[in-house]
Short mmCIF file of C-alpha atoms in Angstrom, two decimals:
data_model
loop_
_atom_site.label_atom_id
_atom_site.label_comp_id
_atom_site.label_asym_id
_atom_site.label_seq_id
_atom_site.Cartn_x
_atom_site.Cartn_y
_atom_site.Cartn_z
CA UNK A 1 -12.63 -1.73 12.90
CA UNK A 2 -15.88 0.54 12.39
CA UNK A 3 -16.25 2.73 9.04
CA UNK A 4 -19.10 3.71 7.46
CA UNK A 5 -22.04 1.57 9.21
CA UNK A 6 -19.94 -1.19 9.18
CA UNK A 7 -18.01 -3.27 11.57
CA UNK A 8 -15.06 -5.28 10.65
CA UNK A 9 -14.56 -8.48 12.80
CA UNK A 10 -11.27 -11.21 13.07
CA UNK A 11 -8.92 -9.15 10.71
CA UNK A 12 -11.35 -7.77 8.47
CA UNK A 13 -12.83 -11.69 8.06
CA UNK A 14 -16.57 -10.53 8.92
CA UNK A 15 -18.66 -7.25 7.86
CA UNK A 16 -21.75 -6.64 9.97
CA UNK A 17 -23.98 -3.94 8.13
CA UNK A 18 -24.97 -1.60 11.65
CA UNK A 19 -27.67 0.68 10.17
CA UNK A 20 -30.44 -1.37 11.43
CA UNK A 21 -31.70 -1.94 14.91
CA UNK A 22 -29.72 -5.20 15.23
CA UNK A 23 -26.23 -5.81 13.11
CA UNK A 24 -26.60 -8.08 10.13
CA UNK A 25 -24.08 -9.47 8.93
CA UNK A 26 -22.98 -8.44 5.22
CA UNK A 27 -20.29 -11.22 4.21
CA UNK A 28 -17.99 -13.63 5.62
CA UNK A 29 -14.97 -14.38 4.21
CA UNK A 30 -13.86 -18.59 4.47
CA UNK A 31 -10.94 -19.33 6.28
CA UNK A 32 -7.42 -17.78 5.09
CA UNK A 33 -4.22 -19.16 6.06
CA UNK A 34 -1.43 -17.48 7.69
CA UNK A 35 0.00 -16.26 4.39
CA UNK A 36 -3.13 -14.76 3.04
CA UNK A 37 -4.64 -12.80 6.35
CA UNK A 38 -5.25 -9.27 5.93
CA UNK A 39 -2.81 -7.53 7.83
CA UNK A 40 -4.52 -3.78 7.34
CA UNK A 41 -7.58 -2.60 5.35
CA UNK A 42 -8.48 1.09 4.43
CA UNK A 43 -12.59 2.02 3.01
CA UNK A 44 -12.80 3.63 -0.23
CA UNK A 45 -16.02 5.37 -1.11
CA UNK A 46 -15.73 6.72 -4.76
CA UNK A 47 -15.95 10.82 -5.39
CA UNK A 48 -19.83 11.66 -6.67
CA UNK A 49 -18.12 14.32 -9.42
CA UNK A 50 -15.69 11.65 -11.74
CA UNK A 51 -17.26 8.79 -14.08
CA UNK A 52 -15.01 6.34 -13.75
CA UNK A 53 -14.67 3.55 -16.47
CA UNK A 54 -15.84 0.57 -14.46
CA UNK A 55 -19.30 0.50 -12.65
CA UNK A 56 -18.07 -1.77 -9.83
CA UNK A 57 -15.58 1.68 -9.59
CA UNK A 58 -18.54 3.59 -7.90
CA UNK A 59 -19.60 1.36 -5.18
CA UNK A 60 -17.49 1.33 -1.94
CA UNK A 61 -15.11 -0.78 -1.63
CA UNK A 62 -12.28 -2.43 0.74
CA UNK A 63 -8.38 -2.30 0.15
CA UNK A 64 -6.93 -5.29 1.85
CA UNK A 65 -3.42 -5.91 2.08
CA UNK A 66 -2.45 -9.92 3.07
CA UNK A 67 0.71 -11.19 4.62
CA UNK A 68 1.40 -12.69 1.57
CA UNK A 69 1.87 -9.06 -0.28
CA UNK A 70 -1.15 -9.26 -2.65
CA UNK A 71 -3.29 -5.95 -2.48
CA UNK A 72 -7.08 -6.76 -3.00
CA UNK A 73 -9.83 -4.37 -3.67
CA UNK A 74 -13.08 -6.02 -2.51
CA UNK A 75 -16.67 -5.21 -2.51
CA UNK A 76 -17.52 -3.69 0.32
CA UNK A 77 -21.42 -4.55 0.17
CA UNK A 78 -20.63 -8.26 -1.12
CA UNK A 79 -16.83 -9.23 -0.07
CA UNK A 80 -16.23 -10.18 -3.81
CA UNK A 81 -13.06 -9.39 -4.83
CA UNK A 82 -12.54 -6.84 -7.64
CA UNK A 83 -8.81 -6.73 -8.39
CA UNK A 84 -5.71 -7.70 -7.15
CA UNK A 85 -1.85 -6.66 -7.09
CA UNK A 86 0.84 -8.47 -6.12
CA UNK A 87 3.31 -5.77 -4.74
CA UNK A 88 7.04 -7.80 -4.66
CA UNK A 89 8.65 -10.60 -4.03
CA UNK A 90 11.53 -8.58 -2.11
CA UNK A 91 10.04 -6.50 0.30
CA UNK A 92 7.47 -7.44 3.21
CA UNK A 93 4.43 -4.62 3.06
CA UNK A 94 2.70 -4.35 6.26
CA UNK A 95 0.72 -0.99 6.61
CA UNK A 96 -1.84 0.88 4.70
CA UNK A 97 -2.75 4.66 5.23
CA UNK A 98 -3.97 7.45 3.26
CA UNK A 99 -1.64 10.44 1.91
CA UNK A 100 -4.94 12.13 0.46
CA UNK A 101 -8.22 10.57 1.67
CA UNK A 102 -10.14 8.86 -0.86
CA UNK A 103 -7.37 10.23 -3.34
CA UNK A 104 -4.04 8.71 -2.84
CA UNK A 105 -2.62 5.81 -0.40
CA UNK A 106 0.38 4.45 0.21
CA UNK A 107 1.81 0.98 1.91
CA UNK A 108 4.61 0.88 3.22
CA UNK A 109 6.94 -2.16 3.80
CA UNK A 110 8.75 -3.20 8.14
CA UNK A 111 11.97 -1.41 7.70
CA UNK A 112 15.31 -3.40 6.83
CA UNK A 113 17.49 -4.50 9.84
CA UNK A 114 20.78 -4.85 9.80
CA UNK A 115 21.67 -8.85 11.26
CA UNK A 116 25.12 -8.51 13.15
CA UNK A 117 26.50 -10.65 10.97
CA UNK A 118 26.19 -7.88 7.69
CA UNK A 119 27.33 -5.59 10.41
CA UNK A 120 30.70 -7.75 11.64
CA UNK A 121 31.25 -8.17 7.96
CA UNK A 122 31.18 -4.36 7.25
CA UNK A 123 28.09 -4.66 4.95
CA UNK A 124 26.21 -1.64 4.79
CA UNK A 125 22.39 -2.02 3.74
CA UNK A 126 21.35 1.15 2.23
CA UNK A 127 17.58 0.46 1.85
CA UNK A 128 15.79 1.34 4.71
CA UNK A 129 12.05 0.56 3.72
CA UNK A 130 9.67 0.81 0.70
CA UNK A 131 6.77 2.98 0.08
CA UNK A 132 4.22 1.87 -2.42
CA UNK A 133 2.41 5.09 -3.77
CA UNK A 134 -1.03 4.74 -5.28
CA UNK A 135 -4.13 6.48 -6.83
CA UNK A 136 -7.68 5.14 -5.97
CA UNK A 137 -10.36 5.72 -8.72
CA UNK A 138 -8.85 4.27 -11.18
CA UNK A 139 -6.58 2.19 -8.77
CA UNK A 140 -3.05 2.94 -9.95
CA UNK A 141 0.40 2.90 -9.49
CA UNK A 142 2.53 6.31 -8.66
CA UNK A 143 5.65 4.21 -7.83
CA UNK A 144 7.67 2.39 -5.30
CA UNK A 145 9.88 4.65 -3.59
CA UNK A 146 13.01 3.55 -1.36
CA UNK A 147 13.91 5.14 1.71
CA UNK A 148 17.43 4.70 1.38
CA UNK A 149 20.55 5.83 3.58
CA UNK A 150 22.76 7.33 0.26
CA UNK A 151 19.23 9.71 -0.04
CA UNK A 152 17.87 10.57 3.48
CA UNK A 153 20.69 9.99 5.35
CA UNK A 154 21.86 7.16 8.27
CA UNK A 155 19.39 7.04 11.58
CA UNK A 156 16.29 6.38 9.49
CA UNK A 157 13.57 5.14 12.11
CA UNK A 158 10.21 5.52 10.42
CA UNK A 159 8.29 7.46 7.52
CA UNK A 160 5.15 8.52 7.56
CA UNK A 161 3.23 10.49 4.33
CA UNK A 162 0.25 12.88 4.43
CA UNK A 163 -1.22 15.58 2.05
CA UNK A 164 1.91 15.29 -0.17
CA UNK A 165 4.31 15.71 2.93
CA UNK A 166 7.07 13.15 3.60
CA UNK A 167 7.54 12.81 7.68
CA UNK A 168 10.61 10.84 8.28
CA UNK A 169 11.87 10.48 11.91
CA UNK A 170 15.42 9.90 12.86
CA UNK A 171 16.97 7.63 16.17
CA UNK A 172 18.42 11.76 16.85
CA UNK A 173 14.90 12.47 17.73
CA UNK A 174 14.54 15.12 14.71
CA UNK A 175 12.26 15.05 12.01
CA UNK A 176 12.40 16.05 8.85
CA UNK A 177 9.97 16.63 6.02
CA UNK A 178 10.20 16.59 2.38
CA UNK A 179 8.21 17.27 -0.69
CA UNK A 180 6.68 13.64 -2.31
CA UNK A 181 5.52 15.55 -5.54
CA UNK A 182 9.38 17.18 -5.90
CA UNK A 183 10.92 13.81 -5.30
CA UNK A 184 8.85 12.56 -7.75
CA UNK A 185 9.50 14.61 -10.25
CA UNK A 186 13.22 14.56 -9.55
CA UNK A 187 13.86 10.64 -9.09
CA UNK A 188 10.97 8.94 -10.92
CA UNK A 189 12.92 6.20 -13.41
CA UNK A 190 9.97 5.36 -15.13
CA UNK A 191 6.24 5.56 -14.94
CA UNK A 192 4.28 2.60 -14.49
CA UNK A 193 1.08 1.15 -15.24
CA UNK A 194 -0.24 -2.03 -13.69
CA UNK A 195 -1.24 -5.12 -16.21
CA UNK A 196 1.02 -3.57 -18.43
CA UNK A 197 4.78 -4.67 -18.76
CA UNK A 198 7.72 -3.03 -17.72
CA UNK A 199 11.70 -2.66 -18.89
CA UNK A 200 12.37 -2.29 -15.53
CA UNK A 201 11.00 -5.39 -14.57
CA UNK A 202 12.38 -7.27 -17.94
CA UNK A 203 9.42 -6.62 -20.21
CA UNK A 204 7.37 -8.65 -17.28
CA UNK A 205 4.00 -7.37 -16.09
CA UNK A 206 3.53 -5.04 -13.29
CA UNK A 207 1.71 -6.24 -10.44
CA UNK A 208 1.83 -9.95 -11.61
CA UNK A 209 3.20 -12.62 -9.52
CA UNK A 210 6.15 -12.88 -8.74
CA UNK A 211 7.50 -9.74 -10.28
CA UNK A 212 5.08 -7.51 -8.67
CA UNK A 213 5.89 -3.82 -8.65
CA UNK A 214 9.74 -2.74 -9.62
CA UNK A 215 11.16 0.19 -6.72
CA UNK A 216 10.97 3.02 -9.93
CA UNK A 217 11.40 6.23 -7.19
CA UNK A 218 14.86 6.45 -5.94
CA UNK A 219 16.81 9.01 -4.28
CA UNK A 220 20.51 9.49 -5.00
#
């Protein structure tokens, strides 16, 4: 991956700095194992007009998502890590992508497949896959929000989010799209607020292992 005069090598292992005549190579992470590679990465640069409470807050930095479910932020000059989030112990996050640059993200979980065993049985799985909303700058939690059957109806292929707009595709070939900031003011349970705890988690801590984050966004 390039961004920003900088080139991301072996999942997001090695940063070469590219403003020079010849790369130079900025960090290199040690070996990971399976569990803990970075399966996706976005670049956060922080907006020149906010103060933000942390200094390390203004510098660039990487969000790094590992097959394990942790989300990292990590310097993006250094390759220290800044803060990290353990997302759940349920659902398997894959992919990262923006819904506002540089304002809001979002990662989302593979979808839920029905084994044709549930299926002979007549068990019906109505989550389809999880979206984990968040704010950069401070990073924080919006919510985890199911794609359910009961709410969007059956046929659910994939969801995608951008600029507040809810994409999700159906096996029909349609699309529809739906308003995040109405759903969340419609179906949010509870607010949340990471390092702090939560009733919906049992009074445990959000975004600590291995609670993580509790699915507080759910349409009936």
């Amino acid at each position: 991956m390039y961004e920003s005069g900088r080139v991301y090598c072996e999942n997001y292992q090695n940063c070469y700095s590219c403003v020079h005549d010849q790369p130079q190579s900025l960090y290199k992470f040690p070996k990971r194992s399976k569990q803990q590679k970075i399966e996706d990465a976005l670049l956060c640069q922080s907006p020149l007009d906010k103060t933000l409470s942390s200094p390390s807050e203004h510098k660039p930095c990487l969000l790094a998502l590992t097959a394990d479910n942790w989300l990292c932020r990590i310097s993006a000059e250094t390759g220290k890590e800044l803060q990290r989030v353990y997302l759940s112990p349920k659902y398997k996050f894959r992919y990262l992508a923006w819904n506002v640059l540089q304002e809001t993200f979002y990662v989302k979980s593979v979808q839920n497949k029905e084994t044709p065993l549930a299926r002979q049985a007549g068990i019906s799985q109505n989550a389809v896959m999880h979206l984990a909303i968040f704010h950069v700058f401070p990073l924080q939690i919006v919510g985890i929000l199911e794609i359910n059957k009961k709410g969007f109806g059956s046929g659910v292929t994939d969801v995608v989010l951008s600029q507040g707009v809810l994409a999700v595709s159906y096996s029909n070939k349609s699309v529809k799209l739906y308003s995040l900031e109405h759903i969340v003011r419609r179906y949010l349970t509870e607010e949340l607020t990471l390092g702090q705890q939560s009733p919906l988690l049992g009074h445990k801590t959000v975004g600590d292992a291995p609670f993580g984050i509790p699915a507080n966004i759910q349409v009936t």
